[in-house]
mmCIF file of C-alpha atoms in Angstrom:
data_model
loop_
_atom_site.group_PDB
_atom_site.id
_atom_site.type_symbol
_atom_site.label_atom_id
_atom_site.label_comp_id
_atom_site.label_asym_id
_atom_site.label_seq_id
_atom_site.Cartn_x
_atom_site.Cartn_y
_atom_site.Cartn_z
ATOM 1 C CA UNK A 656 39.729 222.577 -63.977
ATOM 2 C CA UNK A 657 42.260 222.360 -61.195
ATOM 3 C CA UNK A 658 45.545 223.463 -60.951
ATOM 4 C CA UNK A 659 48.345 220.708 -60.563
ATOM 5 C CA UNK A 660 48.779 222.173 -56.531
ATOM 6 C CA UNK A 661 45.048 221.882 -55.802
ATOM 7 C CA UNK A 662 44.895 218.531 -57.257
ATOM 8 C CA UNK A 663 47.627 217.182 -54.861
ATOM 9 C CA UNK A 664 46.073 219.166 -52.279
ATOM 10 C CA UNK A 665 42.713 217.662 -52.769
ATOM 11 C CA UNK A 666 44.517 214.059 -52.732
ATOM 12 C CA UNK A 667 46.428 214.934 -49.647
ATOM 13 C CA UNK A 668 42.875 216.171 -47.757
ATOM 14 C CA UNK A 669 41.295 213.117 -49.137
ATOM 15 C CA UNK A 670 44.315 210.910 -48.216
ATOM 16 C CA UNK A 671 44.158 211.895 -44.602
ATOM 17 C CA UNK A 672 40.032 211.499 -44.509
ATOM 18 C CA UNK A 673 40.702 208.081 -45.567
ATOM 19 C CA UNK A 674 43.482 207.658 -42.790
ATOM 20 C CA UNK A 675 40.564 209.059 -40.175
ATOM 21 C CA UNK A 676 37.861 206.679 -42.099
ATOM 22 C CA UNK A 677 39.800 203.283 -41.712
ATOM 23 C CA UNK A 678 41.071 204.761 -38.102
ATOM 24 C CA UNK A 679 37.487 204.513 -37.159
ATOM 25 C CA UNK A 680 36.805 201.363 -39.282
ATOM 26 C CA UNK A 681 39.297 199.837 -37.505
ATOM 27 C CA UNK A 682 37.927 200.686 -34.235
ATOM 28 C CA UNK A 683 34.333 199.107 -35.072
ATOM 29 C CA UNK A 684 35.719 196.548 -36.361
ATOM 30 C CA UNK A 685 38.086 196.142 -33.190
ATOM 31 C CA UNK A 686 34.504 195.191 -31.349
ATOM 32 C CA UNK A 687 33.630 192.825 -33.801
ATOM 33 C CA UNK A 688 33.125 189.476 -31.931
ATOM 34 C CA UNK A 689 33.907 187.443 -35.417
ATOM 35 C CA UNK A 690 37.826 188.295 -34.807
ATOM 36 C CA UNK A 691 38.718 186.327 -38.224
ATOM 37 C CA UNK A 692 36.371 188.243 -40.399
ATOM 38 C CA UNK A 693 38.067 191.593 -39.161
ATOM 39 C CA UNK A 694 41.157 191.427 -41.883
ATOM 40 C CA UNK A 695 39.058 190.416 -44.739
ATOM 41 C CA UNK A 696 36.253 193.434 -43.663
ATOM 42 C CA UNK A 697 39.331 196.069 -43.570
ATOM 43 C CA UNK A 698 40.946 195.301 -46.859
ATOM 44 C CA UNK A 699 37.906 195.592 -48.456
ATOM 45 C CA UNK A 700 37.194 199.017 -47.107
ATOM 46 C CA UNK A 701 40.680 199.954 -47.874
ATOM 47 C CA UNK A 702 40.564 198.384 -50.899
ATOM 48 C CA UNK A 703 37.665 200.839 -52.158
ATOM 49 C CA UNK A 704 38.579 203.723 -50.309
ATOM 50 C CA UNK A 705 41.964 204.029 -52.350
ATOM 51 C CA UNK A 706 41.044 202.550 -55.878
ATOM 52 C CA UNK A 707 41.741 205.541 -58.012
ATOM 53 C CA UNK A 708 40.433 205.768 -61.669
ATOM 54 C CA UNK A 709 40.100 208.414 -64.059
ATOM 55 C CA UNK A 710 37.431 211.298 -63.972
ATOM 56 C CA UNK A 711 36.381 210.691 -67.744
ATOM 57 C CA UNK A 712 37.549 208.618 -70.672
ATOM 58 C CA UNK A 713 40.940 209.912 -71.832
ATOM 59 C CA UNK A 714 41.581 212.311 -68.537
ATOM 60 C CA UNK A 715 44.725 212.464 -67.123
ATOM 61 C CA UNK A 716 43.027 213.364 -63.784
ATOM 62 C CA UNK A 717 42.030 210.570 -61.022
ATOM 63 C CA UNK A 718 39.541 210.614 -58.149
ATOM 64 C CA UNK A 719 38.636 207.595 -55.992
ATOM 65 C CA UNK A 720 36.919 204.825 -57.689
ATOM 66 C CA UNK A 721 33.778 205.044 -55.399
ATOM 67 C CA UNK A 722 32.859 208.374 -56.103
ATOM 68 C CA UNK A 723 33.307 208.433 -59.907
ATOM 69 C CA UNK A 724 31.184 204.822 -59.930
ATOM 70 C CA UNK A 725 28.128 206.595 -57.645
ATOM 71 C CA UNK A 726 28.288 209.728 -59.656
ATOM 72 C CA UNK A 727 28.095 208.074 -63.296
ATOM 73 C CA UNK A 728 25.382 205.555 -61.739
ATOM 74 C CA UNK A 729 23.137 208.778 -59.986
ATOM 75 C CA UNK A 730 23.598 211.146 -62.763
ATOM 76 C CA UNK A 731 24.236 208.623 -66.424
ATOM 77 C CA UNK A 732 22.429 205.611 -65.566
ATOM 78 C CA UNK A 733 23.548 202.342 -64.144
ATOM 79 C CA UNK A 734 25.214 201.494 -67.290
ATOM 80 C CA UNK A 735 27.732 204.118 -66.858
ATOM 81 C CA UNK A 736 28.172 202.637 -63.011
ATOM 82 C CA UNK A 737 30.247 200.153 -63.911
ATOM 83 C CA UNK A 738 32.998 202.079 -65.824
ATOM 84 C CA UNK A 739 34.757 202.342 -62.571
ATOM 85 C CA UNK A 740 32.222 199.773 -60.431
ATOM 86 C CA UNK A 741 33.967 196.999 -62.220
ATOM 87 C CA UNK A 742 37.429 197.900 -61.180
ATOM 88 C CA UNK A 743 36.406 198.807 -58.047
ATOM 89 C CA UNK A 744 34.785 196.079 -57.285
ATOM 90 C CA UNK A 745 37.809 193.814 -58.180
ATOM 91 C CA UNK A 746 39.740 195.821 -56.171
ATOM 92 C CA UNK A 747 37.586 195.418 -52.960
ATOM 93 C CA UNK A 748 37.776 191.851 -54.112
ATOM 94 C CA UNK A 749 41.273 191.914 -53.814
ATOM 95 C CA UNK A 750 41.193 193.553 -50.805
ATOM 96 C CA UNK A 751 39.381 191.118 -49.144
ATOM 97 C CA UNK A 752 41.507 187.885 -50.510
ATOM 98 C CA UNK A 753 44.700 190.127 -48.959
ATOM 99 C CA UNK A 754 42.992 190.272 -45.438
ATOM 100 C CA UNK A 755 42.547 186.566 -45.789
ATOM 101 C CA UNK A 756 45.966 185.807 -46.299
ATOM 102 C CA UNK A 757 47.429 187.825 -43.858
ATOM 103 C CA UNK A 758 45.502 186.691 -41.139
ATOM 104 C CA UNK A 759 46.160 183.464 -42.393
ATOM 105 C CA UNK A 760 50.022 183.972 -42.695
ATOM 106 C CA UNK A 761 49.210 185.462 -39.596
ATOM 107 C CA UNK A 762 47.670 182.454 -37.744
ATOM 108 C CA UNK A 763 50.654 180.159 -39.094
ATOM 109 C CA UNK A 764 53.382 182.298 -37.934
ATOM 110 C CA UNK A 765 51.721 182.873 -34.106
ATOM 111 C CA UNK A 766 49.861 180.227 -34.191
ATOM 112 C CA UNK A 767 46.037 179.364 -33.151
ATOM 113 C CA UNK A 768 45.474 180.468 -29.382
ATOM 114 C CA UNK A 769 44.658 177.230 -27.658
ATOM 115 C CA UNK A 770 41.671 177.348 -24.927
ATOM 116 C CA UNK A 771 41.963 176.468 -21.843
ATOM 117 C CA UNK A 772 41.178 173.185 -20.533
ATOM 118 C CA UNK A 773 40.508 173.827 -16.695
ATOM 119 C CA UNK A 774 37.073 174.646 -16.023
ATOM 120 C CA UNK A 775 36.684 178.236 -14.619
ATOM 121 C CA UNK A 776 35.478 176.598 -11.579
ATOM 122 C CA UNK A 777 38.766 174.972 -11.184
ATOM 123 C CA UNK A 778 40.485 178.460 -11.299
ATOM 124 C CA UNK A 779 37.903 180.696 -9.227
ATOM 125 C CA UNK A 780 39.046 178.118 -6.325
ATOM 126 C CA UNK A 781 43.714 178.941 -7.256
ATOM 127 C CA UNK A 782 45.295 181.492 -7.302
ATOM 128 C CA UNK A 783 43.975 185.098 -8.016
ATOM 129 C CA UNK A 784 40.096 183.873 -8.336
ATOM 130 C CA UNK A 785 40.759 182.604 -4.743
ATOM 131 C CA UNK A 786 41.732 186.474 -3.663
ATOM 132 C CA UNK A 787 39.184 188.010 -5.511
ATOM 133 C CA UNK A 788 36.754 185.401 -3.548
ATOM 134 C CA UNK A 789 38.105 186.043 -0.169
ATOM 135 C CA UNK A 790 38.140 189.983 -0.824
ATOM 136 C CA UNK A 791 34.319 189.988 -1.617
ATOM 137 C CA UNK A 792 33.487 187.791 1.346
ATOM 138 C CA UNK A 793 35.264 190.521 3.523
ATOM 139 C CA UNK A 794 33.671 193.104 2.273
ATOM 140 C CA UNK A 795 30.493 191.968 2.552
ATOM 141 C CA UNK A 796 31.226 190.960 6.005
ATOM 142 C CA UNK A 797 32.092 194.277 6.578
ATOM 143 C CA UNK A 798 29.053 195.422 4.662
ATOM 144 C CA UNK A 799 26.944 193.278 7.235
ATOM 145 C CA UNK A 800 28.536 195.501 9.972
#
């Protein structure tokens, strides 16, 4: 078994993975068109990247929740999957309802962007769409040169 240093050490290594992994969860979920699904999609992966649960019955050792529930369900059958699939599960569950309301808390604190109710028409012909407008016609003129 490990030592109690390369047991933190592991969880320190894995702790910083998992800041790296939601980093770039974040950032594909940043592109996401569906902006009020992106809370509720990041707790969830948070949510089962943390859940930690114990390596065996009895063990005073822990290891993310994930990898204990695919490693019982490969190697012991799915039966033993849900040892820790169970309580990961409810915490991705969890996870998820947090997202939801926080954005919502979120919404009601900021409050909902309103759109727009000029047509973009209306604002190509004011103010900076009317610059942009007569700065293309110019250089095309000067294209035409």
């Amino acid at each position: 078994m490990f030592s109690e240093s390369e047991y933190i050490n592991g969880w320190l290594v894995y702790g910083m993975g998992v800041i790296i992994g939601l980093w770039c969860w974040w950032y594909l979920m940043y592109k996401l068109p569906l902006k009020y699904l992106r809370p509720a999609l990041f707790g969830a992966m948070t949510a089962m990247l943390v859940m930690p649960w114990p390596t065996s019955d009895g063990s005073a050792f822990l290891a993310p929740a994930w990898i204990i529930a695919g490693a019982e369900g490969v190697f012991e059958g799915v039966e033993a999957f849900w040892r820790a699939g169970i309580p990961m599960l409810i915490a991705v569950a969890a996870g998820t309802m947090m997202g939801v309301v926080l954005q919502i808390l979120w919404l009601l604190v900021r409050g909902v962007p309103h759109e727009n109710t000029e047509s973009t028409s209306e604002l190509n012909d004011q103010g900076q769409g009317a610059k942009i407008k007569a700065a293309r016609l110019k250089a095309q003129a000067l294209k035409a040169q």
